[in-house]
Amino acid sequence: MRLHRLDITAFGPFGGAQSVDFDDLSAAGLFLLHGPTGAGKTSVLDAVCYALYGSVPGARQSGQGMTLRSDHAAAGTRTEVCLELTVAGRRLEVTRQPPWERPKKRGVGTTVDKAQTWLREYDATAGAWKDLSRSHQEIGEEITQLLGMSREQFCQVVLLPQGDFARFLRADAEARGKLLGRLFDTRRFAEVEKRLAERRRTTEAQVREGDASLLADAHRMQQAAGDAMVLPELAPGDPGLAEAVLSAAAVARSTAQELLTVADCRLTAAESAQAAAERGLAAARERHRLQQRYTEARERAARLEERAGAHRAARQRMERARKAGTVAPALELRDAADAEHRRAADAETRARALLPEALVDAGAAGLAAAARRAAEELGSLESARRAEGRLAGLAAERTGLDRQERADEDVQHEAETWLADWAERRGTLQARVDSAQEAATHAEQLAVQRDPAHRRLTAARERDRLAAAAEAAHRQALASAEEAVEARAHWLDLKEQRLNGIAAELAAHLTDGEPCAVCGATEHPAPARRIAGHVDREAEERALAGHQRAEERRAAAERHSGSVREALAAATAEAGDTPAEQLAAEAGELESRYARARALASGLHAAQEELRRAEHERERRVTAQQEAAVRAASRVAHRERLQREQAALEGELAQARGTAGSVAERSAQLERRAALLTEAAEAVRVAEDTAQRLKDADARLADAAFRAGFDTPREAAEALLDDAAHRDLQRRLDAWQTEETAVRAVLAEADTTDAARQPPADLAAAERDAADAGRRLRDASSARDAAARRCAELARLSQHATTSVRRLAPLRDEYERVARLASLAAGTSADNERRMRLESYVLAARLEQVAAAATARLQRMSSGRYTLVHSDDRTGRGRSGLGLHVVDAWTGRERDTATLSGGETFFASLALALGLADVVTDEAGGVRLDTLFIDEGFGSLDDQTLDEVLDVLDSLRERDRSVGIVSHVADLRRRVHAQLEVVKGRSGSAVRQRGLG
């Protein structure tokens, strides 16, 4: 990382805009940042940190937002910090503006503008800056990733606060651990310690939970076993708990199994007794049932004897009904014939009531003849009906002719009216077509003139623009030429100065005893020394490079000026000398005329189309007028023909109607007469037929009743039974027969009669004996089930406990392993002899690297006297691993860093800071840190030590670094030529920069 430029506005003590050119300061490799106390030296470093990370270092972190604003700033000036730097091969520019409380643009009072951040990158190919982001978060992540350091690491590695390292040098292990932990970010190792401790607590809780579950199973086994099991007096987590629970469970299972065997024997005896009692009860119940069955059969036989007379009468009634059943078909036929005859007689009476008086007493043949005569007259009226329909059609045709005549008269009148104005209308439309045609021709002529006019106008505008550009390019070429001349003069001046001081440059390489490269002498009694302002080879080469770049810029400016002049000549040749304003006016007038002509010409197609439609309409109206005249002539002949046909049809209809109002009315009268006569004739015939069938049915009924044994048909009808009565009588006869058969069967059973001869059965005593035996069986079964359940429950719980013990075994092993690791990482294990935590162990390795890197510089600063060493020894009540001692080569002893003097403490802490910067840089991924700042502490050094310290700092240039010393020591102003001075005043501080030149 190399800083190039820092711009500060209204920040901290700086009321106005200030700029720091780090490239100029860094040219010598070592520069001084000095000024009186309170001027704002540290604020320059704060601005660098704020630009990169959006916050300032250390205790000044509270100074964020609007508190960063300078009290000396004008009301309308916004606080801003802009830093240009190169990191990871990319040249970036970061600009930050904190929140700002500014006066309102309208009204009174203030308003707060939000913080703003910009990030830009220089594109060397395009030679310009390009915007990357305006997001605070994105810019912060980008900067942190490129630098590879957090803000705390940057403040310790780049800004090198000496007071912090002096305290670090004398601090105890805990304080060193906090600082190193922030710099090297060892939180992951602390997180490992935390995770191991959490894992130990988790596994311990799981083991205790498993032991608690095992004890719960033991308690449940004790409840199942009663007093046969004794629980171990152990708590969850105690050793031997699993073995004690499994042993007690085994004893309980053995005792329960013995109890189950005794219960099985008692259950077998109770089952035998209960079976004997059940057999006795079954025998008593069977004898009681048979005795009751015999008694019931005797009672049923007595009731049958009492109903014997009614049973014989029912049998006789059923026999008489069976005989009457043979007469039933004849009775049904006679009843059907009688009903049919009554219906036919009623229909005949109704039909005769509708006939004329002359035909009321006529027979069926006479009525049929009259119906035939009416049908014949009705058929003769068919042609009259057709004539009547045609007469109605003739009236409709005459009405249609009248309607057509009126429509044709309207068509002729409308056509005559429209055609009367045709000549005038056609002339108007043709004039519109001719006018639009002329406008189209004019528009084509103007279109040919438009493109040249526009080209001249464009060329004129380009001519005017290039004229101004040519003037600017000419001025730029002159300025570049002057700059090239000045750069050449500067280079030649520096070259001359170097040649004048070349003796001092050559003397710098002389060594006693070695020959001089110029004269060959081996003694050098008075070598030339460099004076202030000496120009070395590097300065001359920089001046030569500046001269060459100026020459390149001059040549580029002249080429650009020539190309602009050529383009100007081409544009002038195209546009001429006419002013662009005049050409624009001419082009505008031409465009206006062209637009008007196009507008008139656009109506050509519409005018032509309207004329075509008008001509088509004229043709249509003429044709319609002619067709209407033709239709009028044909209607006259058609009307005469219709009148003749109407007269003939009216004569024919008068004869066919007779006294009726119309043929249809006469036809309806005849239809009704024929229907009445036909219906009456059919009714008379049916009545005669049904009367004969009734007479035949009476004869057949009398014969059937005599053959069945009845004196009259009435007796046979009275003997018949309907279906319901027949089913009821048959059911009673069948029931009597069934009951009689059942009683005889029961009284004939041998076991029933044998039981009736025995004494009555004692059913209650047998039931009491069976109940007692069943109760004893249930008790024995319950006792046996309880013993079996106890054995099963104990077996299940024992199996569950055994499974739990097996499941807990690996978990218990894991707990012991994790507990050992956690104790070892936390430094509490006996195996950790130095009681060193894991994070402390890692930090100790880092501190050892820092001490080695710091010793390389400390030995040079102390002329080889002091060496920093890392110690793992335990100090006080703290833990070991972060001890830091100094070895004094003069005494050969190792002593505490607190015994160093003030100056020794300074250069020891400076060496420690530089060593720490190297180690943190490597830790951050090898990011190059080309710019460092060292804050204060030089006032405690004597002249010799100060020279040695400055030599060490100057040697940092070997790694292409530039080091800024922040100090107000006056002697450093003489020793360090490149300086940045901060001057304070009543209106705020300002910076003054002085480089090597």
Coordinates of N, CA and C in Angstrom, one line a residue, residues 6 8 11-15 18 20 22 32-48 56-57 60 68 70 72 933 935-936 965-968 980-985 988-992:
L6 N -3.5 13.3 -0.2 CA -4.6 13.4 0.8 C -5.1 14.9 0.7
I8 N -8.0 17.4 2.5 CA -8.8 17.5 3.7 C -9.5 18.8 3.6
F11 N -12.0 19.5 8.3 CA -11.8 18.3 9.1 C -11.0 18.6 10.3
G12 N -11.4 18.2 11.5 CA -10.6 18.4 12.7 C -10.2 19.8 12.9
P13 N -8.9 20.1 13.0 CA -8.5 21.5 13.2 C -8.3 22.3 11.9
F14 N -8.5 21.6 10.8 CA -8.4 22.3 9.5 C -9.7 22.9 9.0
G15 N -9.7 24.3 9.1 CA -11.0 24.9 8.8 C -11.2 25.0 7.3
Q18 N -7.1 21.6 2.6 CA -5.6 21.3 2.7 C -5.3 20.1 1.9
V20 N -2.1 17.2 0.9 CA -0.8 16.6 1.2 C -0.3 15.7 0.0
F22 N 1.9 13.0 -0.8 CA 2.8 12.0 -0.2 C 3.8 11.5 -1.2
L32 N 9.3 14.0 7.6 CA 9.0 14.4 9.0 C 7.6 15.1 9.0
L33 N 6.7 14.7 9.9 CA 5.5 15.4 10.1 C 5.6 16.1 11.5
H34 N 5.7 17.4 11.5 CA 6.0 18.1 12.7 C 5.1 19.3 12.8
G35 N 5.1 19.9 14.0 CA 4.2 21.1 14.3 C 4.1 21.2 15.8
P36 N 3.6 22.3 16.3 CA 3.4 22.5 17.7 C 2.3 21.6 18.2
T37 N 2.3 21.4 19.5 CA 1.3 20.6 20.2 C -0.1 21.2 19.9
G38 N -1.0 20.3 19.5 CA -2.4 20.7 19.2 C -2.6 21.3 17.9
A39 N -1.6 21.3 17.0 CA -1.7 21.9 15.7 C -2.6 20.9 14.8
G40 N -2.4 19.6 15.0 CA -3.2 18.7 14.2 C -2.4 17.7 13.5
K41 N -1.2 17.4 14.0 CA -0.3 16.3 13.4 C -1.1 15.0 13.3
T42 N -1.6 14.6 14.5 CA -2.4 13.3 14.5 C -3.6 13.4 13.7
S43 N -4.2 14.5 13.5 CA -5.4 14.7 12.7 C -5.2 14.3 11.2
V44 N -3.9 14.5 10.8 CA -3.6 14.0 9.4 C -3.7 12.5 9.3
L45 N -3.2 11.8 10.3 CA -3.3 10.4 10.3 C -4.7 9.9 10.5
D46 N -5.4 10.7 11.4 CA -6.9 10.4 11.5 C -7.6 10.5 10.2
A47 N -7.2 11.5 9.4 CA -7.9 11.6 8.1 C -7.6 10.4 7.1
V48 N -6.3 9.9 7.2 CA -6.0 8.7 6.4 C -6.9 7.6 6.8
V56 N -12.0 6.9 12.9 CA -10.7 7.3 13.3 C -10.2 6.4 14.4
P57 N -8.9 6.4 14.6 CA -8.3 5.3 15.5 C -8.6 5.5 17.0
R60 N -10.3 8.0 19.8 CA -10.9 9.1 19.1 C -12.1 8.5 18.2
L68 N -16.6 15.3 13.6 CA -15.4 15.4 12.9 C -15.2 16.7 12.3
S70 N -14.7 20.5 11.5 CA -13.9 21.6 12.1 C -14.7 22.7 12.6
H72 N -13.7 25.6 12.9 CA -13.2 26.8 12.1 C -13.8 26.9 10.7
F933 N 3.9 5.3 9.3 CA 4.0 6.5 10.2 C 4.4 6.0 11.6
D935 N 4.8 7.5 15.4 CA 4.2 8.6 16.2 C 5.0 8.9 17.4
E936 N 5.8 10.0 17.5 CA 6.4 10.5 18.7 C 7.4 9.5 19.3
I965 N 7.8 10.3 10.1 CA 8.0 10.4 11.5 C 7.2 11.6 12.0
V966 N 6.3 11.3 13.0 CA 5.5 12.3 13.6 C 6.1 12.8 14.9
S967 N 6.7 14.0 14.9 CA 7.4 14.4 16.1 C 7.6 15.9 16.1
H968 N 7.7 16.5 17.3 CA 8.0 18.0 17.3 C 9.5 18.2 17.8
L980 N 6.6 17.8 6.4 CA 5.2 18.3 6.3 C 4.9 19.0 7.6
E981 N 4.8 20.3 7.6 CA 4.6 21.1 8.8 C 3.2 21.5 9.0
V982 N 2.6 21.3 10.2 CA 1.3 21.7 10.5 C 1.3 22.9 11.4
V983 N 0.7 24.0 10.9 CA 0.8 25.3 11.5 C -0.6 25.6 12.0
K984 N -0.7 26.0 13.3 CA -2.0 26.3 13.8 C -2.2 27.9 13.9
G985 N -3.4 28.3 13.8 CA -3.7 29.7 13.9 C -5.1 29.9 14.5
G988 N -7.8 28.3 12.3 CA -7.6 26.9 12.0 C -6.2 26.6 11.6
S989 N -5.9 25.3 11.5 CA -4.6 24.8 11.1 C -4.4 24.8 9.6
A990 N -3.2 24.7 9.1 CA -2.8 24.6 7.7 C -1.6 23.8 7.6
V991 N -1.3 23.2 6.5 CA -0.1 22.4 6.2 C 0.8 23.1 5.2
R992 N 2.1 22.9 5.5 CA 3.1 23.4 4.6 C 4.1 22.3 4.3

